[in-house]
Amino acid sequence: MAVLETFYDVMRRQGITRRSFVKYCSLTAAALGLGPEFVPQIAHAMETKPRTPVLWLHGLECTCCSESFIRAAHPLVKDVILSMISLDYDDTLMASAGHQAEAILDEVMEKYHGNYILAVEGNPPLNEDGMYCIIGGKPFVEQLKRVASGAKAIISWGSCASYGCVQAARPNPTQATPVHKVILDKPIIKVPGCPPIAEVMTGVITYMQTFDRLPELDRQGRPKMFYSQRIHDKCYRRPHFDAGQYVEAFDDEGARKGYCLYKVGCKGPTTYNACSTVRWNDGVSFPIQSGHGCIGCSEDGFWDKGSWYARLQDVSGFGIEASADKVGLVAAGAVGAGLAAHAAISALSRVRYKGDDAQ
Amino acid sequence: MSAPDSAILTDGDLKGTNLDGLKARPLRARRLTTVYVYEAPVRLWHWMTAAAIVVLAATGYLIGSPPPSLSGEASSHFQMGWIRYLHFAAAWIFAVGFAGRVAWAFMGNVYARELFFIPFWKLEYWKELLDEVLVYAFVKKHAKTVVGHNALARTALFFCFTLTGLFMIVTGFALYSDGTGIDSWEGHVFGWIMPWLGGNLSTHFLHHWGMWVIILFVMIHIYTVSREDIMSRQSLISAMTNGYRTFRDDRPD
Amino acid sequence: MTIQTPNGFSLDNAGRRIVVDPITRIEGHMRVEVNVDAQNIIRNAVSTGTMWRGLEVILKGRDPRDAWAFVERICGVCTGCHALASVRAVEDALDIRIPTNAFLIRQIMAKVLAWHDHVVHFYHLHALDWVNPVNALKADPRATSALQQSVSPDHPKSSPGYFRDVQNRLKKFVESGQLGIFKNGYWDNASYLLPPEADLMAVTHYLEALDFQKEIVKIHTILGGKNPHPNYMVGGVPCAINIDGDMAAGAPLNMERLNFIQQKIQDAFEFSKNVYLPDVLAIASYYKGWLYGGGLAASNLMDYGDYPTVQGDKSTDRLPGGAIIGGNWNEIHPVDPRDPQQVQEFVTHSWYEYGKGREDVGLHPWDGVTDPHYALGAGAKGTRTNIVEVDENAKYSWVKAPRWRGHACEVGPLARYILAYAKGVPYVKAQVDDALGRFNSLAGTALTPQQALPTTIGRTLARALEAHYCAQQLLDDYDALIANIRNGDLATANVSKWDPSTWPKEAKGVGIVAAPRGGLGHWIRIRDGRIENYQCVVPSTWNGGPRDARGNIGAFEASLLGTPMSNPEQPVEILRTLHSFDPCMACATHVMAPDGEELARVTVR
């Protein structure tokens, strides 16, 4: 019989000593509100527990989440897939195809019922009976529902699975629908972003593996540990925002000095993500540092919230490039003119009224 | 009010006053009825809120469209910081004032409650509303005298000030929780509003739109109170300074 | 029944039908059905794109300056090439010339992408078609070390201990019983020909490449802020340059950042020289007898040409464009993406409609129409939502069928390399001759370019050669960037036409990119400052498209014909050849031209 590599083996290979391992187990027991008598049980479970199987499905997507995932630097993605989880199904990386690939789903779903994690990249389209995304001759939404039924938890990778993303932008021709609107009875962790930061993705997975629980989620179902602060709040250009120093146009003096990109449409002030703290690709940079404003890719419906380069959403029906302020100013002008006209007529009628009164 | 047949006083009416002996007609002397409408807290609140709105709109506009970039070191300026500080300070004044005003609605006189609801089911309200509309359309000359707000004013206030103001407070605190964090009390109490309104950026847009609604309301408000003060049968501007509403005629409605 | 296609292939759907769905290790979703004869040789092939996202519908009416981000999300694997095509299309329409620095920085970003894409494709999407990781457990690490030193003497990681460590780790992984991504692989299939020591070397480099691929993309992170999906902009690049001025340390591009970029380029050059190319040649030499998979590559090839040294001067393209028809390498036809008679798309066999009486016409992208129409043919087996077999005589794919003057053409690195070789581009000629020389000496063969290149192996080799050429060009482009900055030019953006009020009322443009998978074109029409029509014709549409009105088959289908399968139950050979194209089905299948009326029909539900 094959030897199952356990969580304990994994930790030992990560350089964690037996002593630290036992300490970890007692901390875990304490965290779970259990007495010291449970420590040996937890240790036993850890020592014999196999790596958590992960089934990674792809719907309508662009594979940027998978691409981001393989960029992970800490932990290295090879360590994640060789030692931490058992990535049993992922059509981007897996060796098998066709019915051999589909057989894996059935096997894992049966063998690990209630214990595997379903990771979803992309989303199901519901128009045309779901046939805008076909897997094995059937609609993707069927596969998604089937695999979700036995999952312990679901990770919605990226903005597609979390919110719908680009294919769900107006008018959403395929009726691309985020996972939580199709799967209603499972805990869902949304990890939005187009794509999410690699280390955020591995961070969520390793947290679940290390602490054996789901990360604490915010109101929208995102892990608080990465999505509870705006990019703006920890942006290295924030002092320029507070000072009133902005890039007025691309490649102007402010752009070369690294001034705040607020005026050229940066969505950092309205975007919850870890880009300005964790940064991208092993902490090398992030969009604002490279001179382009944040486009808000981890926010719900960011495609339909106005241009990347405008602070205020365009108002359709008012001609090209009408922002709220232009509409507001025009309205104020119209009201002002109206009031002036009204005042003039009032004055005239008052003269008449006085005349009446004098009689 | 006991109203005589004619609004213009007679010579006899002047008897025993400091005008005793003078001819009433050339003086165009009238009886003025004065009612204490706006109690001191309401007046204080009105002007405080007016000041807060001016600051909020000015700073709010600048937050949306900042002034031209400053040069030099970031450490030597704090322009946007001050703009935002003023906005938040004025917002607190506006919000606390609003809360106080709600409290006063229970403590104050009957007119103190007019802001917070419209007597939707009263036929009289709709009649008065139509009356006022006709006056403003120059169809009718005069509307009824009113002690508090006339029906049109009340409607505009309720929608454009009370509801919009409340919306601005709620969305404002929700946006404020961006900075204080979702575990702050603002985040707990108001944070839910943002996903509900379509996200953080959409909340910004709507908050910005709210500013324009209030600006337009303020313009119309200032015009109409001035106009009413001059042309209607009761004082308005002075009523909000000393609290007394004076009626220029005692004609029956 | 055997039929002869106009482009010279014979199809016979009489034999046993084999369905492979999903095809894995690609971007997006696709399905392939083949018929094999009694000898298990593929006699008919049907390639089906199985997803559609409708991106161009979504683009209609939006700000052209925003389009790059939408189309960039067509594909996260070839991330950035659609964004580049988009900003080029908009700049072409509005007649915007970008500063030299911006031109060079975009060149660098494009080639970083090409290099990265090719490396990840070979090791992580394609290698398992040739390499058996389970067999690597049987290897003697000393033999692997010797092999490594013989095929790539300059690679520093070649000690027996290094390979033993990897082998031990792999052993532990396999013994855990949880095989992860290797689960249900075809490891007992007779078509795996590598000796254990070569398998171990390749598996080791699978992990090495996984570690290094995340390094090269850091150039995108510096220049575009993140990867995948770095930021682009119309009129130049967002990364302003400040070398020695006030506050240079906080600028997007400064001395430290430039050094960072140079370092990564150097590392990439070493990797493709010492690891990627030697691996491809070594693995290929064990498969010297497996010269299948040429298909269309032996006859029709097309590319628009890219990588100029001078902005806007096509004659300086380092990989020149053109079309080869009928396998005649001596005549290269010029390709013009603006000519309505040249690039056209057909939907006779695609799940779209052009309207009554126009089923079989081809439309140029500027005038393209797409109206999704999902329906299975009369001969299909299964139901509407449970397809057992498609009917290739009817509509059977979400991919359109693009044609160049009516010819189905293969696009991709192999097409570019054959074109460049035939045109006599010196660098490419030297590279191909050197690589073939090394291959022939390793394999003991005497293959000519005409024999070796139009094959599955040739496609994979061309990709490796192109990756290394890109690394070489990166070094050159970096030097050119430094030289330009040294001359005092710091400009990175031309914002003179940023404001839509400066634009003409109507404009149309085309943006061309040598994308990793082949020639990519975006066509845009702008009216009143908004996108009126947007159309992408992408490489995997060329390669993976279905049959056209006249019955010509596309590159995927052609490449599978005549290939023997060692075990029809296990689609190793099918995967091998399809993967050699590096299919990108999200690219291929989103294609859509927005005409107002279509929207209503798309959203019937």
PDB file of C-alpha atoms in Angstrom, chain C residues 54-142:
ATOM      1  CA  GLY C  54     -18.838  37.643 -25.927  1.00  0.00           C
ATOM      2  CA  LEU C  55     -16.186  40.218 -25.068  1.00  0.00           C
ATOM      3  CA  GLU C  56     -16.628  42.425 -28.109  1.00  0.00           C
ATOM      4  CA  VAL C  57     -20.319  42.803 -27.379  1.00  0.00           C
ATOM      5  CA  ILE C  58     -19.277  44.096 -24.010  1.00  0.00           C
ATOM      6  CA  LEU C  59     -16.807  46.555 -25.559  1.00  0.00           C
ATOM      7  CA  LYS C  60     -19.363  48.307 -27.713  1.00  0.00           C
ATOM      8  CA  GLY C  61     -19.975  51.876 -26.628  1.00  0.00           C
ATOM      9  CA  ARG C  62     -17.053  52.039 -24.229  1.00  0.00           C
ATOM     10  CA  ASP C  63     -14.101  54.423 -24.153  1.00  0.00           C
ATOM     11  CA  PRO C  64     -11.419  53.187 -26.586  1.00  0.00           C
ATOM     12  CA  ARG C  65      -8.777  54.139 -24.008  1.00  0.00           C
ATOM     13  CA  ASP C  66     -10.257  51.562 -21.637  1.00  0.00           C
ATOM     14  CA  ALA C  67     -10.444  48.738 -24.191  1.00  0.00           C
ATOM     15  CA  TRP C  68      -6.973  47.343 -23.506  1.00  0.00           C
ATOM     16  CA  ALA C  69      -7.976  46.106 -20.051  1.00  0.00           C
ATOM     17  CA  PHE C  70     -11.086  44.350 -21.338  1.00  0.00           C
ATOM     18  CA  VAL C  71      -9.335  42.540 -24.158  1.00  0.00           C
ATOM     19  CA  GLU C  72      -6.310  41.792 -21.986  1.00  0.00           C
ATOM     20  CA  ARG C  73      -8.710  39.570 -20.016  1.00  0.00           C
ATOM     21  CA  ILE C  74      -9.300  37.519 -23.144  1.00  0.00           C
ATOM     22  CA  CYS C  75      -6.350  35.509 -21.963  1.00  0.00           C
ATOM     23  CA  GLY C  76      -4.308  35.394 -18.776  1.00  0.00           C
ATOM     24  CA  VAL C  77      -1.679  33.093 -20.228  1.00  0.00           C
ATOM     25  CA  CYS C  78      -0.591  35.268 -23.145  1.00  0.00           C
ATOM     26  CA  THR C  79      -1.279  38.146 -20.797  1.00  0.00           C
ATOM     27  CA  GLY C  80      -0.638  41.560 -22.261  1.00  0.00           C
ATOM     28  CA  CYS C  81      -0.543  40.695 -25.950  1.00  0.00           C
ATOM     29  CA  HIS C  82      -4.201  41.561 -26.420  1.00  0.00           C
ATOM     30  CA  ALA C  83      -3.711  44.765 -24.464  1.00  0.00           C
ATOM     31  CA  LEU C  84      -0.809  45.631 -26.757  1.00  0.00           C
ATOM     32  CA  ALA C  85      -2.830  44.852 -29.883  1.00  0.00           C
ATOM     33  CA  SER C  86      -5.618  47.016 -28.504  1.00  0.00           C
ATOM     34  CA  VAL C  87      -3.536  50.109 -27.769  1.00  0.00           C
ATOM     35  CA  ARG C  88      -1.874  49.698 -31.159  1.00  0.00           C
ATOM     36  CA  ALA C  89      -5.287  49.534 -32.852  1.00  0.00           C
ATOM     37  CA  VAL C  90      -6.488  52.666 -31.064  1.00  0.00           C
ATOM     38  CA  GLU C  91      -3.247  54.516 -31.803  1.00  0.00           C
ATOM     39  CA  ASP C  92      -3.486  53.458 -35.432  1.00  0.00           C
ATOM     40  CA  ALA C  93      -7.053  54.739 -35.641  1.00  0.00           C
ATOM     41  CA  LEU C  94      -6.227  58.057 -33.979  1.00  0.00           C
ATOM     42  CA  ASP C  95      -2.822  58.440 -35.628  1.00  0.00           C
ATOM     43  CA  ILE C  96      -0.881  58.615 -32.360  1.00  0.00           C
ATOM     44  CA  ARG C  97       2.862  58.084 -32.488  1.00  0.00           C
ATOM     45  CA  ILE C  98       4.296  56.921 -29.175  1.00  0.00           C
ATOM     46  CA  PRO C  99       7.690  58.073 -27.807  1.00  0.00           C
ATOM     47  CA  THR C 100      10.743  55.931 -28.507  1.00  0.00           C
ATOM     48  CA  ASN C 101      11.050  54.878 -24.871  1.00  0.00           C
ATOM     49  CA  ALA C 102       7.460  53.702 -24.864  1.00  0.00           C
ATOM     50  CA  PHE C 103       8.071  51.817 -28.104  1.00  0.00           C
ATOM     51  CA  LEU C 104      11.104  50.063 -26.601  1.00  0.00           C
ATOM     52  CA  ILE C 105       9.414  49.346 -23.269  1.00  0.00           C
ATOM     53  CA  ARG C 106       6.474  47.753 -25.082  1.00  0.00           C
ATOM     54  CA  GLN C 107       8.916  45.717 -27.144  1.00  0.00           C
ATOM     55  CA  ILE C 108      10.518  44.523 -23.920  1.00  0.00           C
ATOM     56  CA  MET C 109       7.167  43.657 -22.379  1.00  0.00           C
ATOM     57  CA  ALA C 110       6.044  41.772 -25.482  1.00  0.00           C
ATOM     58  CA  LYS C 111       9.200  39.682 -25.591  1.00  0.00           C
ATOM     59  CA  VAL C 112       9.185  38.982 -21.866  1.00  0.00           C
ATOM     60  CA  LEU C 113       5.700  37.636 -22.391  1.00  0.00           C
ATOM     61  CA  ALA C 114       6.741  35.561 -25.406  1.00  0.00           C
ATOM     62  CA  TRP C 115       9.712  34.132 -23.525  1.00  0.00           C
ATOM     63  CA  HIS C 116       7.696  33.365 -20.408  1.00  0.00           C
ATOM     64  CA  ASP C 117       4.791  31.936 -22.337  1.00  0.00           C
ATOM     65  CA  HIS C 118       7.011  29.620 -24.361  1.00  0.00           C
ATOM     66  CA  VAL C 119       8.877  28.353 -21.293  1.00  0.00           C
ATOM     67  CA  VAL C 120       5.724  27.714 -19.267  1.00  0.00           C
ATOM     68  CA  HIS C 121       4.124  26.143 -22.287  1.00  0.00           C
ATOM     69  CA  PHE C 122       6.986  23.734 -22.885  1.00  0.00           C
ATOM     70  CA  TYR C 123       7.579  22.639 -19.305  1.00  0.00           C
ATOM     71  CA  HIS C 124       4.182  22.892 -17.692  1.00  0.00           C
ATOM     72  CA  LEU C 125       1.693  22.404 -20.492  1.00  0.00           C
ATOM     73  CA  HIS C 126       3.562  20.309 -23.042  1.00  0.00           C
ATOM     74  CA  ALA C 127       6.398  18.340 -21.389  1.00  0.00           C
ATOM     75  CA  LEU C 128       4.179  15.651 -19.887  1.00  0.00           C
ATOM     76  CA  ASP C 129       3.329  14.594 -23.471  1.00  0.00           C
ATOM     77  CA  TRP C 130       6.951  13.553 -23.893  1.00  0.00           C
ATOM     78  CA  VAL C 131       8.206  13.051 -20.334  1.00  0.00           C
ATOM     79  CA  ASN C 132       7.169  10.338 -17.910  1.00  0.00           C
ATOM     80  CA  PRO C 133       7.712  11.538 -14.326  1.00  0.00           C
ATOM     81  CA  VAL C 134       7.077   8.097 -12.848  1.00  0.00           C
ATOM     82  CA  ASN C 135       9.804   6.659 -15.038  1.00  0.00           C
ATOM     83  CA  ALA C 136      12.172   9.272 -13.598  1.00  0.00           C
ATOM     84  CA  LEU C 137      12.164   7.328 -10.326  1.00  0.00           C
ATOM     85  CA  LYS C 138      14.120   4.574 -12.056  1.00  0.00           C
ATOM     86  CA  ALA C 139      16.892   6.917 -13.132  1.00  0.00           C
ATOM     87  CA  ASP C 140      20.443   6.824 -11.896  1.00  0.00           C
ATOM     88  CA  PRO C 141      21.130  10.425 -10.911  1.00  0.00           C
ATOM     89  CA  ARG C 142      24.712  10.023 -12.119  1.00  0.00           C
TER      90      ARG C 142
END
